[in-house]
């Protein structure tokens, strides 16, 4: 994953890459925002423990808004409050002004800014977590969330700008009282999404979601391909960012005087070559014809007509993992039919599902099952063979 992360600038790039890996489902194309919403389902579940301990009434929050009093001298035309007679005498006698002291109440803006950011962010995460699931039962923290919703519109919060609290502010929040400690803990959870450590973000918010875990595995295998190519002496050059809906090869690389194209989701290779995939032709007479199928990863040399095809199967379901064989073989046969003269295919599955690398030899070329740690060596060796 670090092969991809080192050049990415933030979570938006990670979400874009995941959207590309997730592709299209039967309803719509995945977008970066869709991925963020799914990630927020996991984040919301992580916040529930803190939310459960929070007040269920907005007025309970207002009672703990931090307020400071500041006494300042003031001159008034009539006596008011406690008068400083010595100071008043110095202005002349009889006095035309009376010098006294006024007390001004001010809020702690830093804490309020952190509070407003935390509440607004929590409500956004909750809204995303509920997106597309509106018929499900209401969460156990519905009253606590309603209290926060009422709080965010109050003048006490609207008078300050929302600002993501830094570590020092979070410590101040946690030291300001029991309820503020809960806000500090919640802010600490929410601000982790803004981290520059995308590996930590991926583990915390992506891996727990089964659908996105498979997409993350796909990105990881793609990173392994980049790693192998670099170790072989090639220098992959990025042609476009990974994102859902993007077209064309993701990288181009030159090695031993040859030019290769690396595709992340390879369905676009057919339109580039101005050819129709055999599967599309085979199913066009059906009432529900099939669309162009997409190898997860495709490395192809169009001039020498060589290719390596990779299918990723992230699951603990043995039958699902085995189904990768028919997919990889189909991609390889179709490629051999039209675009290449030699090629190999891999099905990469989690280490727990693969005891050893195994290969079946077909007329189209070899098809191998392997775990990520075996894949690196096998992919590198086959790439070297196809470059000869």
C-alpha atoms as a printed R data frame, in Angstrom:
    type eleno elety resid chain resno       x       y       z
1   ATOM     1    CA   UNK     A     1   0.000   0.000   0.000
2   ATOM     2    CA   UNK     A     2   2.873   2.370   0.677
3   ATOM     3    CA   UNK     A     3   3.812   2.245  -3.020
4   ATOM     4    CA   UNK     A     4   0.558   4.082  -3.628
5   ATOM     5    CA   UNK     A     5   0.376   6.130  -0.432
6   ATOM     6    CA   UNK     A     6   3.791   7.786  -0.615
7   ATOM     7    CA   UNK     A     7   2.712  10.055  -3.466
8   ATOM     8    CA   UNK     A     8  -0.862  10.642  -2.314
9   ATOM     9    CA   UNK     A     9  -1.733  13.829  -0.502
10  ATOM    10    CA   UNK     A    10  -4.687  12.868   1.635
11  ATOM    11    CA   UNK     A    11  -7.760  10.792   2.312
12  ATOM    12    CA   UNK     A    12  -9.428  12.083  -0.867
13  ATOM    13    CA   UNK     A    13  -6.892  10.197  -2.970
14  ATOM    14    CA   UNK     A    14  -7.462   7.042  -0.944
15  ATOM    15    CA   UNK     A    15 -11.229   7.372  -1.357
16  ATOM    16    CA   UNK     A    16 -10.772   7.996  -5.104
17  ATOM    17    CA   UNK     A    17  -8.688   4.831  -5.410
18  ATOM    18    CA   UNK     A    18 -11.257   2.798  -3.503
19  ATOM    19    CA   UNK     A    19 -14.020   4.144  -5.737
20  ATOM    20    CA   UNK     A    20 -12.033   2.955  -8.756
21  ATOM    21    CA   UNK     A    21 -11.551  -0.482  -7.194
22  ATOM    22    CA   UNK     A    22 -15.223  -0.800  -6.278
23  ATOM    23    CA   UNK     A    23 -16.227   0.118  -9.832
24  ATOM    24    CA   UNK     A    24 -19.932   0.004 -10.595
25  ATOM    25    CA   UNK     A    25 -22.633  -1.966  -8.840
26  ATOM    26    CA   UNK     A    26 -26.079  -2.680 -10.269
27  ATOM    27    CA   UNK     A    27 -27.362   0.704  -9.081
28  ATOM    28    CA   UNK     A    28 -24.724   3.304  -9.839
29  ATOM    29    CA   UNK     A    29 -21.055   4.134 -10.149
30  ATOM    30    CA   UNK     A    30 -19.138   4.534  -6.902
31  ATOM    31    CA   UNK     A    31 -17.773   8.009  -6.236
32  ATOM    32    CA   UNK     A    32 -15.281   9.352  -3.713
33  ATOM    33    CA   UNK     A    33 -18.213  10.694  -1.691
34  ATOM    34    CA   UNK     A    34 -19.869   7.255  -1.652
35  ATOM    35    CA   UNK     A    35 -16.672   5.769  -0.231
36  ATOM    36    CA   UNK     A    36 -16.496   8.482   2.416
37  ATOM    37    CA   UNK     A    37 -20.068   7.738   3.468
38  ATOM    38    CA   UNK     A    38 -19.256   4.052   3.864
39  ATOM    39    CA   UNK     A    39 -16.138   4.894   5.860
40  ATOM    40    CA   UNK     A    40 -18.281   7.042   8.126
41  ATOM    41    CA   UNK     A    41 -20.422   4.027   9.002
42  ATOM    42    CA   UNK     A    42 -17.399   2.502  10.679
43  ATOM    43    CA   UNK     A    43 -16.383   5.811  12.257
44  ATOM    44    CA   UNK     A    44 -19.878   6.326  13.674
45  ATOM    45    CA   UNK     A    45 -19.833   2.916  15.354
46  ATOM    46    CA   UNK     A    46 -16.517   3.865  16.965
47  ATOM    47    CA   UNK     A    47 -18.142   7.024  18.383
48  ATOM    48    CA   UNK     A    48 -21.188   5.355  19.914
49  ATOM    49    CA   UNK     A    49 -19.538   4.608  23.281
50  ATOM    50    CA   UNK     A    50 -18.723   8.299  23.843
51  ATOM    51    CA   UNK     A    51 -22.150   9.394  22.593
52  ATOM    52    CA   UNK     A    52 -23.976   7.057  24.973
53  ATOM    53    CA   UNK     A    53 -22.476   8.878  27.957
54  ATOM    54    CA   UNK     A    54 -23.483  12.353  26.751
55  ATOM    55    CA   UNK     A    55 -26.459  14.500  27.898
56  ATOM    56    CA   UNK     A    56 -29.811  13.940  26.222
57  ATOM    57    CA   UNK     A    57 -30.924  17.591  26.652
58  ATOM    58    CA   UNK     A    58 -29.423  20.647  24.998
59  ATOM    59    CA   UNK     A    59 -29.802  22.718  28.179
60  ATOM    60    CA   UNK     A    60 -27.416  20.362  29.967
61  ATOM    61    CA   UNK     A    61 -24.756  21.343  27.458
62  ATOM    62    CA   UNK     A    62 -25.522  25.053  27.814
63  ATOM    63    CA   UNK     A    63 -25.018  24.781  31.556
64  ATOM    64    CA   UNK     A    64 -21.356  23.875  31.101
65  ATOM    65    CA   UNK     A    65 -20.425  26.387  28.404
66  ATOM    66    CA   UNK     A    66 -17.148  27.833  29.732
67  ATOM    67    CA   UNK     A    67 -17.593  31.482  30.801
68  ATOM    68    CA   UNK     A    68 -14.995  33.809  32.306
69  ATOM    69    CA   UNK     A    69 -15.557  37.071  34.176
70  ATOM    70    CA   UNK     A    70 -13.303  40.072  33.683
71  ATOM    71    CA   UNK     A    71 -13.498  43.223  35.861
72  ATOM    72    CA   UNK     A    72 -12.608  46.521  34.135
73  ATOM    73    CA   UNK     A    73 -12.768  50.174  35.346
74  ATOM    74    CA   UNK     A    74 -15.616  52.255  33.960
75  ATOM    75    CA   UNK     A    75 -16.812  55.865  34.383
76  ATOM    76    CA   UNK     A    76 -20.556  56.558  34.422
77  ATOM    77    CA   UNK     A    77 -22.529  59.819  34.773
78  ATOM    78    CA   UNK     A    78 -24.533  58.403  37.709
79  ATOM    79    CA   UNK     A    79 -23.555  56.099  40.557
80  ATOM    80    CA   UNK     A    80 -23.875  52.457  39.559
81  ATOM    81    CA   UNK     A    81 -22.705  49.405  41.409
82  ATOM    82    CA   UNK     A    82 -19.630  49.611  43.574
83  ATOM    83    CA   UNK     A    83 -18.038  53.076  43.329
84  ATOM    84    CA   UNK     A    84 -14.315  53.728  43.744
85  ATOM    85    CA   UNK     A    85 -14.641  56.975  45.673
86  ATOM    86    CA   UNK     A    86 -10.912  57.691  45.771
87  ATOM    87    CA   UNK     A    87 -10.702  57.510  41.998
88  ATOM    88    CA   UNK     A    88 -13.936  59.469  41.654
89  ATOM    89    CA   UNK     A    89 -12.569  62.291  43.897
90  ATOM    90    CA   UNK     A    90  -9.568  62.699  41.585
91  ATOM    91    CA   UNK     A    91 -11.877  63.663  38.705
92  ATOM    92    CA   UNK     A    92 -13.105  66.751  40.635
93  ATOM    93    CA   UNK     A    93 -15.754  67.593  43.211
94  ATOM    94    CA   UNK     A    94 -18.642  67.524  43.083
95  ATOM    95    CA   UNK     A    95 -18.086  64.613  40.649
96  ATOM    96    CA   UNK     A    96 -19.404  64.775  37.125
97  ATOM    97    CA   UNK     A    97 -18.479  61.095  36.605
98  ATOM    98    CA   UNK     A    98 -18.447  58.193  38.994
99  ATOM    99    CA   UNK     A    99 -15.633  55.702  38.658
100 ATOM   100    CA   UNK     A   100 -16.554  52.112  39.310
101 ATOM   101    CA   UNK     A   101 -15.923  48.625  37.989
102 ATOM   102    CA   UNK     A   102 -17.922  46.538  35.523
103 ATOM   103    CA   UNK     A   103 -17.839  42.808  35.116
104 ATOM   104    CA   UNK     A   104 -17.822  41.385  31.574
105 ATOM   105    CA   UNK     A   105 -18.600  37.741  30.927
106 ATOM   106    CA   UNK     A   106 -16.733  36.194  27.968
107 ATOM   107    CA   UNK     A   107 -16.622  32.664  26.602
108 ATOM   108    CA   UNK     A   108 -13.494  30.604  25.997
109 ATOM   109    CA   UNK     A   109 -13.405  30.865  22.198
110 ATOM   110    CA   UNK     A   110 -10.844  28.100  21.691
111 ATOM   111    CA   UNK     A   111 -12.925  25.549  23.548
112 ATOM   112    CA   UNK     A   112 -16.134  26.698  21.871
113 ATOM   113    CA   UNK     A   113 -14.528  26.507  18.429
114 ATOM   114    CA   UNK     A   114 -13.411  22.956  19.197
115 ATOM   115    CA   UNK     A   115 -16.871  22.116  20.509
116 ATOM   116    CA   UNK     A   116 -18.588  23.492  17.415
117 ATOM   117    CA   UNK     A   117 -16.268  21.575  15.068
118 ATOM   118    CA   UNK     A   118 -16.780  18.350  17.008
119 ATOM   119    CA   UNK     A   119 -20.568  18.642  17.073
120 ATOM   120    CA   UNK     A   120 -20.863  19.589  13.398
121 ATOM   121    CA   UNK     A   121 -18.473  16.830  12.355
122 ATOM   122    CA   UNK     A   122 -20.302  14.267  14.478
123 ATOM   123    CA   UNK     A   123 -23.639  15.197  12.913
124 ATOM   124    CA   UNK     A   124 -22.113  14.930   9.421
125 ATOM   125    CA   UNK     A   125 -20.679  11.494  10.185
126 ATOM   126    CA   UNK     A   126 -24.040  10.396  11.579
127 ATOM   127    CA   UNK     A   127 -25.839  11.643   8.468
128 ATOM   128    CA   UNK     A   128 -23.426   9.735   6.251
129 ATOM   129    CA   UNK     A   129 -23.751   6.603   8.361
130 ATOM   130    CA   UNK     A   130 -27.529   6.750   7.914
131 ATOM   131    CA   UNK     A   131 -27.304   7.505   4.172
132 ATOM   132    CA   UNK     A   132 -29.179   4.851   2.207
133 ATOM   133    CA   UNK     A   133 -30.275   3.129   5.428
134 ATOM   134    CA   UNK     A   134 -33.193   5.390   6.429
135 ATOM   135    CA   UNK     A   135 -35.570   2.494   6.982
136 ATOM   136    CA   UNK     A   136 -33.395   0.947   9.638
137 ATOM   137    CA   UNK     A   137 -34.241   1.411  13.292
138 ATOM   138    CA   UNK     A   138 -33.026   4.570  14.953
139 ATOM   139    CA   UNK     A   139 -29.679   4.434  16.782
140 ATOM   140    CA   UNK     A   140 -29.483   3.958  20.530
141 ATOM   141    CA   UNK     A   141 -27.914   7.419  20.783
142 ATOM   142    CA   UNK     A   142 -30.731   9.248  19.001
143 ATOM   143    CA   UNK     A   143 -31.501  11.516  21.990
144 ATOM   144    CA   UNK     A   144 -27.854  12.430  22.498
145 ATOM   145    CA   UNK     A   145 -27.537  13.332  18.818
146 ATOM   146    CA   UNK     A   146 -30.725  15.417  18.989
147 ATOM   147    CA   UNK     A   147 -29.253  17.338  21.941
148 ATOM   148    CA   UNK     A   148 -26.090  18.038  19.930
149 ATOM   149    CA   UNK     A   149 -28.194  19.107  16.955
150 ATOM   150    CA   UNK     A   150 -29.977  21.598  19.177
151 ATOM   151    CA   UNK     A   151 -26.692  22.832  20.602
152 ATOM   152    CA   UNK     A   152 -25.007  23.605  17.292
153 ATOM   153    CA   UNK     A   153 -27.609  26.222  16.369
154 ATOM   154    CA   UNK     A   154 -27.321  28.130  19.635
155 ATOM   155    CA   UNK     A   155 -25.828  31.662  19.635
156 ATOM   156    CA   UNK     A   156 -23.111  30.512  22.036
157 ATOM   157    CA   UNK     A   157 -21.659  28.325  19.291
158 ATOM   158    CA   UNK     A   158 -22.645  30.372  16.271
159 ATOM   159    CA   UNK     A   159 -20.576  33.311  17.537
160 ATOM   160    CA   UNK     A   160 -17.339  31.367  16.943
161 ATOM   161    CA   UNK     A   161 -15.831  29.704  13.900
162 ATOM   162    CA   UNK     A   162 -15.594  25.928  13.906
163 ATOM   163    CA   UNK     A   163 -11.945  24.832  14.152
164 ATOM   164    CA   UNK     A   164 -10.591  21.305  14.335
165 ATOM   165    CA   UNK     A   165  -8.946  21.098  17.776
166 ATOM   166    CA   UNK     A   166  -5.250  20.304  17.959
167 ATOM   167    CA   UNK     A   167  -3.772  18.012  20.601
168 ATOM   168    CA   UNK     A   168  -3.332  20.867  23.104
169 ATOM   169    CA   UNK     A   169  -6.964  21.940  22.730
170 ATOM   170    CA   UNK     A   170  -8.152  18.367  23.119
171 ATOM   171    CA   UNK     A   171  -6.235  18.107  26.383
172 ATOM   172    CA   UNK     A   172  -7.843  21.359  27.528
173 ATOM   173    CA   UNK     A   173 -11.257  19.927  26.658
174 ATOM   174    CA   UNK     A   174 -10.545  16.745  28.571
175 ATOM   175    CA   UNK     A   175  -9.439  18.707  31.649
176 ATOM   176    CA   UNK     A   176 -12.484  21.006  31.694
177 ATOM   177    CA   UNK     A   177 -14.913  18.609  33.348
178 ATOM   178    CA   UNK     A   178 -16.625  15.223  32.887
179 ATOM   179    CA   UNK     A   179 -18.835  16.249  29.956
180 ATOM   180    CA   UNK     A   180 -16.001  18.124  28.294
181 ATOM   181    CA   UNK     A   181 -13.851  15.045  28.644
182 ATOM   182    CA   UNK     A   182 -16.386  13.202  26.481
183 ATOM   183    CA   UNK     A   183 -16.194  15.977  23.871
184 ATOM   184    CA   UNK     A   184 -12.393  15.757  23.922
185 ATOM   185    CA   UNK     A   185 -12.497  11.984  23.443
186 ATOM   186    CA   UNK     A   186 -15.008  12.350  20.612
187 ATOM   187    CA   UNK     A   187 -12.954  15.081  18.937
188 ATOM   188    CA   UNK     A   188  -9.886  12.865  19.133
189 ATOM   189    CA   UNK     A   189 -11.736  10.081  17.292
190 ATOM   190    CA   UNK     A   190 -13.122  12.403  14.633
191 ATOM   191    CA   UNK     A   191  -9.875  14.246  13.914
192 ATOM   192    CA   UNK     A   192  -8.065  10.975  13.167
193 ATOM   193    CA   UNK     A   193  -9.785  10.984   9.778
194 ATOM   194    CA   UNK     A   194  -7.752  14.061   8.885
195 ATOM   195    CA   UNK     A   195  -4.474  12.262   9.548
196 ATOM   196    CA   UNK     A   196  -1.677  12.150   6.982
197 ATOM   197    CA   UNK     A   197  -1.116   8.500   7.958
198 ATOM   198    CA   UNK     A   198  -3.361   6.887   5.349
199 ATOM   199    CA   UNK     A   199  -2.300   3.406   6.450
200 ATOM   200    CA   UNK     A   200  -3.762   4.050   9.892
201 ATOM   201    CA   UNK     A   201  -6.904   5.535   8.345
202 ATOM   202    CA   UNK     A   202  -7.313   2.531   6.054
203 ATOM   203    CA   UNK     A   203  -6.996   0.086   8.952
204 ATOM   204    CA   UNK     A   204  -9.362   2.040  11.192
205 ATOM   205    CA   UNK     A   205 -12.155   2.990   8.783
206 ATOM   206    CA   UNK     A   206 -11.837   0.843   5.666
207 ATOM   207    CA   UNK     A   207 -10.808  -2.658   6.710
208 ATOM   208    CA   UNK     A   208 -13.785  -3.217   9.080
209 ATOM   209    CA   UNK     A   209 -16.190  -2.780   6.122
210 ATOM   210    CA   UNK     A   210 -16.238  -6.075   4.202
211 ATOM   211    CA   UNK     A   211 -17.074  -4.452   0.857
212 ATOM   212    CA   UNK     A   212 -14.326  -1.879   1.078
213 ATOM   213    CA   UNK     A   213 -11.830  -4.339   2.571
214 ATOM   214    CA   UNK     A   214 -11.867  -6.197  -0.751
215 ATOM   215    CA   UNK     A   215 -11.247  -2.927  -2.599
216 ATOM   216    CA   UNK     A   216  -8.397  -2.116  -0.221
217 ATOM   217    CA   UNK     A   217  -6.882  -5.560  -0.940
218 ATOM   218    CA   UNK     A   218  -7.130  -4.762  -4.660
219 ATOM   219    CA   UNK     A   219  -5.208  -1.518  -4.115
220 ATOM   220    CA   UNK     A   220  -2.631  -3.403  -2.046
221 ATOM   221    CA   UNK     A   221  -1.989  -5.946  -4.806
222 ATOM   222    CA   UNK     A   222  -1.682  -3.098  -7.305
223 ATOM   223    CA   UNK     A   223   0.941  -1.588  -5.010
224 ATOM   224    CA   UNK     A   224   2.800  -4.921  -5.020
225 ATOM   225    CA   UNK     A   225   2.872  -4.846  -8.825
226 ATOM   226    CA   UNK     A   226   4.407  -1.363  -8.724
227 ATOM   227    CA   UNK     A   227   6.937  -2.564  -6.153
228 ATOM   228    CA   UNK     A   228   7.975  -5.547  -8.296
229 ATOM   229    CA   UNK     A   229   8.345  -3.389 -11.390
230 ATOM   230    CA   UNK     A   230  10.525  -0.882  -9.546
231 ATOM   231    CA   UNK     A   231  12.709  -3.643  -8.093
232 ATOM   232    CA   UNK     A   232  13.107  -5.034 -11.612
233 ATOM   233    CA   UNK     A   233  14.606  -1.722 -12.722
234 ATOM   234    CA   UNK     A   234  11.547  -0.284 -14.442
235 ATOM   235    CA   UNK     A   235  10.321   3.194 -13.605
236 ATOM   236    CA   UNK     A   236   6.526   3.359 -13.735
237 ATOM   237    CA   UNK     A   237   5.282   6.833 -14.675
238 ATOM   238    CA   UNK     A   238   1.799   7.789 -13.487
239 ATOM   239    CA   UNK     A   239  -0.505   8.768 -16.356
240 ATOM   240    CA   UNK     A   240  -3.575   9.565 -14.283
241 ATOM   241    CA   UNK     A   241  -4.846   9.423 -10.719
242 ATOM   242    CA   UNK     A   242  -6.791   6.372  -9.642
243 ATOM   243    CA   UNK     A   243 -10.439   7.320  -9.402
244 ATOM   244    CA   UNK     A   244 -13.801   5.884 -10.287
245 ATOM   245    CA   UNK     A   245 -14.754   6.611 -13.878
246 ATOM   246    CA   UNK     A   246 -11.212   7.460 -15.034
247 ATOM   247    CA   UNK     A   247 -10.139   5.860 -18.329
248 ATOM   248    CA   UNK     A   248  -6.867   4.724 -19.815
249 ATOM   249    CA   UNK     A   249  -3.790   3.056 -18.398
250 ATOM   250    CA   UNK     A   250  -2.784   4.220 -14.914
251 ATOM   251    CA   UNK     A   251   0.979   3.897 -15.519
252 ATOM   252    CA   UNK     A   252   3.455   3.525 -18.337
253 ATOM   253    CA   UNK     A   253   6.909   2.006 -17.917
254 ATOM   254    CA   UNK     A   254   9.944   1.314 -20.043
255 ATOM   255    CA   UNK     A   255  12.096  -1.750 -19.455
256 ATOM   256    CA   UNK     A   256  14.807  -3.290 -21.650
257 ATOM   257    CA   UNK     A   257  13.823  -1.012 -24.509
258 ATOM   258    CA   UNK     A   258  10.173  -2.046 -24.270
259 ATOM   259    CA   UNK     A   259   7.103   0.002 -23.338
260 ATOM   260    CA   UNK     A   260   4.433  -1.487 -21.101
261 ATOM   261    CA   UNK     A   261   1.072  -0.111 -19.962
262 ATOM   262    CA   UNK     A   262  -0.256  -0.868 -16.487
263 ATOM   263    CA   UNK     A   263  -4.047  -0.773 -16.133
264 ATOM   264    CA   UNK     A   264  -5.983  -0.560 -12.872
265 ATOM   265    CA   UNK     A   265  -9.295  -2.135 -13.942
266 ATOM   266    CA   UNK     A   266  -8.515  -3.092 -17.517
267 ATOM   267    CA   UNK     A   267 -11.895  -2.969 -19.267
268 ATOM   268    CA   UNK     A   268 -10.863   0.192 -21.127
269 ATOM   269    CA   UNK     A   269  -8.232  -1.713 -23.127
270 ATOM   270    CA   UNK     A   270 -10.958  -2.922 -25.521
271 ATOM   271    CA   UNK     A   271 -12.129   0.553 -26.473
272 ATOM   272    CA   UNK     A   272  -8.515   1.705 -26.777
273 ATOM   273    CA   UNK     A   273  -7.884  -1.077 -29.287
274 ATOM   274    CA   UNK     A   274 -11.247  -0.355 -30.950
275 ATOM   275    CA   UNK     A   275 -12.305  -3.940 -30.493
276 ATOM   276    CA   UNK     A   276 -15.281  -5.605 -28.844
277 ATOM   277    CA   UNK     A   277 -14.705  -8.125 -26.092
278 ATOM   278    CA   UNK     A   278 -15.817 -11.646 -27.179
279 ATOM   279    CA   UNK     A   279 -18.055 -11.905 -24.117
280 ATOM   280    CA   UNK     A   280 -19.990  -8.811 -25.227
281 ATOM   281    CA   UNK     A   281 -20.502 -10.303 -28.699
282 ATOM   282    CA   UNK     A   282 -21.532 -13.641 -27.193
283 ATOM   283    CA   UNK     A   283 -24.236 -12.115 -24.994
284 ATOM   284    CA   UNK     A   284 -25.599  -9.364 -27.234
285 ATOM   285    CA   UNK     A   285 -28.488 -11.585 -28.384
286 ATOM   286    CA   UNK     A   286 -29.751 -12.012 -24.816
287 ATOM   287    CA   UNK     A   287 -32.567  -9.922 -23.358
288 ATOM   288    CA   UNK     A   288 -30.012  -8.752 -20.772
289 ATOM   289    CA   UNK     A   289 -26.682  -8.589 -22.628
290 ATOM   290    CA   UNK     A   290 -23.415  -8.416 -20.715
291 ATOM   291    CA   UNK     A   291 -21.112  -5.444 -20.414
292 ATOM   292    CA   UNK     A   292 -17.368  -5.405 -20.892
293 ATOM   293    CA   UNK     A   293 -15.611  -7.414 -18.193
294 ATOM   294    CA   UNK     A   294 -12.631  -5.933 -16.416
295 ATOM   295    CA   UNK     A   295  -9.446  -7.633 -15.189
296 ATOM   296    CA   UNK     A   296  -8.497  -6.116 -11.828
297 ATOM   297    CA   UNK     A   297  -4.934  -5.436 -13.005
298 ATOM   298    CA   UNK     A   298  -3.487  -5.688 -16.500
299 ATOM   299    CA   UNK     A   299   0.139  -5.163 -17.555
300 ATOM   300    CA   UNK     A   300   0.424  -5.262 -21.338
301 ATOM   301    CA   UNK     A   301   3.019  -4.647 -24.045
302 ATOM   302    CA   UNK     A   302   1.000  -3.944 -27.189
303 ATOM   303    CA   UNK     A   303   4.020  -4.066 -29.483
304 ATOM   304    CA   UNK     A   304   5.454  -7.426 -28.382
305 ATOM   305    CA   UNK     A   305   1.917  -8.714 -27.611
306 ATOM   306    CA   UNK     A   306   2.670  -9.910 -24.084
307 ATOM   307    CA   UNK     A   307   0.540  -9.460 -20.951
308 ATOM   308    CA   UNK     A   308   0.170 -10.303 -17.270
309 ATOM   309    CA   UNK     A   309  -3.334 -10.432 -15.827
310 ATOM   310    CA   UNK     A   310  -4.204 -10.290 -12.125
311 ATOM   311    CA   UNK     A   311  -7.525 -11.069 -10.461
312 ATOM   312    CA   UNK     A   312  -7.924 -10.236  -6.741
313 ATOM   313    CA   UNK     A   313 -10.145 -12.381  -4.511
314 ATOM   314    CA   UNK     A   314 -10.362 -11.128  -0.936
315 ATOM   315    CA   UNK     A   315 -12.581 -13.532   0.991
316 ATOM   316    CA   UNK     A   316 -12.606 -16.449   3.412
317 ATOM   317    CA   UNK     A   317 -15.152 -18.209   1.172
318 ATOM   318    CA   UNK     A   318 -13.260 -20.979  -0.649
319 ATOM   319    CA   UNK     A   319 -15.825 -21.229  -3.431
320 ATOM   320    CA   UNK     A   320 -15.605 -17.501  -4.115
321 ATOM   321    CA   UNK     A   321 -11.798 -17.640  -4.194
322 ATOM   322    CA   UNK     A   322 -11.900 -20.594  -6.611
323 ATOM   323    CA   UNK     A   323 -14.241 -18.620  -8.901
324 ATOM   324    CA   UNK     A   324 -11.233 -16.441  -9.662
325 ATOM   325    CA   UNK     A   325  -9.934 -19.233 -11.891
326 ATOM   326    CA   UNK     A   326 -12.774 -18.949 -14.415
327 ATOM   327    CA   UNK     A   327 -12.462 -15.170 -14.420
328 ATOM   328    CA   UNK     A   328  -8.689 -15.093 -14.862
329 ATOM   329    CA   UNK     A   329  -8.819 -17.804 -17.511
330 ATOM   330    CA   UNK     A   330 -11.555 -15.960 -19.408
331 ATOM   331    CA   UNK     A   331  -9.497 -12.761 -19.429
332 ATOM   332    CA   UNK     A   332  -6.432 -14.666 -20.592
333 ATOM   333    CA   UNK     A   333  -8.268 -16.561 -23.370
334 ATOM   334    CA   UNK     A   334  -9.914 -13.396 -24.670
335 ATOM   335    CA   UNK     A   335  -6.597 -11.536 -24.617
336 ATOM   336    CA   UNK     A   336  -4.903 -14.395 -26.485
337 ATOM   337    CA   UNK     A   337  -7.704 -14.361 -29.029
338 ATOM   338    CA   UNK     A   338  -7.304 -10.726 -29.997
339 ATOM   339    CA   UNK     A   339  -4.522  -8.705 -28.386
340 ATOM   340    CA   UNK     A   340  -1.574 -10.891 -27.271
341 ATOM   341    CA   UNK     A   341   0.445 -13.926 -28.325
342 ATOM   342    CA   UNK     A   342   1.641 -14.897 -24.837
343 ATOM   343    CA   UNK     A   343   0.495 -14.172 -21.326
344 ATOM   344    CA   UNK     A   344   0.060 -15.368 -17.752
345 ATOM   345    CA   UNK     A   345  -2.710 -14.903 -15.197
346 ATOM   346    CA   UNK     A   346  -2.732 -14.771 -11.411
347 ATOM   347    CA   UNK     A   347  -5.465 -15.052  -8.811
348 ATOM   348    CA   UNK     A   348  -4.295 -13.406  -5.576
349 ATOM   349    CA   UNK     A   349  -6.108 -14.308  -2.359
350 ATOM   350    CA   UNK     A   350  -5.477 -13.685   1.361
351 ATOM   351    CA   UNK     A   351  -2.615 -15.629   2.935
352 ATOM   352    CA   UNK     A   352  -5.074 -17.536   5.152
353 ATOM   353    CA   UNK     A   353  -6.677 -19.046   2.034
354 ATOM   354    CA   UNK     A   354  -3.508 -20.096   0.181
355 ATOM   355    CA   UNK     A   355  -1.148 -22.746   1.538
356 ATOM   356    CA   UNK     A   356   1.200 -22.690  -1.474
357 ATOM   357    CA   UNK     A   357   1.479 -21.209  -4.955
358 ATOM   358    CA   UNK     A   358  -0.139 -23.547  -7.491
359 ATOM   359    CA   UNK     A   359  -0.307 -23.290 -11.287
360 ATOM   360    CA   UNK     A   360  -2.525 -24.811 -13.954
361 ATOM   361    CA   UNK     A   361  -1.234 -24.789 -17.540
362 ATOM   362    CA   UNK     A   362  -3.735 -24.146 -20.343
363 ATOM   363    CA   UNK     A   363  -3.563 -23.508 -24.077
364 ATOM   364    CA   UNK     A   364  -4.021 -19.822 -23.304
365 ATOM   365    CA   UNK     A   365  -1.219 -19.778 -20.741
366 ATOM   366    CA   UNK     A   366  -0.559 -20.548 -17.062
367 ATOM   367    CA   UNK     A   367  -3.057 -19.566 -14.352
368 ATOM   368    CA   UNK     A   368  -1.713 -19.431 -10.783
369 ATOM   369    CA   UNK     A   369  -3.264 -19.071  -7.334
370 ATOM   370    CA   UNK     A   370  -1.075 -17.351  -4.762
371 ATOM   371    CA   UNK     A   371  -0.976 -15.233  -1.628
372 ATOM   372    CA   UNK     A   372   0.470 -11.687  -1.738
373 ATOM   373    CA   UNK     A   373   3.869 -12.765  -0.358
374 ATOM   374    CA   UNK     A   374   4.182 -15.452  -3.076
375 ATOM   375    CA   UNK     A   375   2.812 -13.165  -5.754
376 ATOM   376    CA   UNK     A   376   5.766 -10.767  -5.675
377 ATOM   377    CA   UNK     A   377   8.365 -13.354  -6.710
378 ATOM   378    CA   UNK     A   378   6.079 -15.124  -9.180
379 ATOM   379    CA   UNK     A   379   4.978 -11.910 -10.885
380 ATOM   380    CA   UNK     A   380   8.573 -10.673 -11.115
381 ATOM   381    CA   UNK     A   381   9.827 -13.934 -12.641
382 ATOM   382    CA   UNK     A   382   7.048 -14.045 -15.239
383 ATOM   383    CA   UNK     A   383   7.518 -10.379 -16.115
384 ATOM   384    CA   UNK     A   384  11.228 -11.042 -16.743
385 ATOM   385    CA   UNK     A   385  10.360 -14.051 -18.945
386 ATOM   386    CA   UNK     A   386   7.885 -12.088 -21.044
387 ATOM   387    CA   UNK     A   387  10.420  -9.290 -21.557
388 ATOM   388    CA   UNK     A   388  12.909 -11.663 -23.222
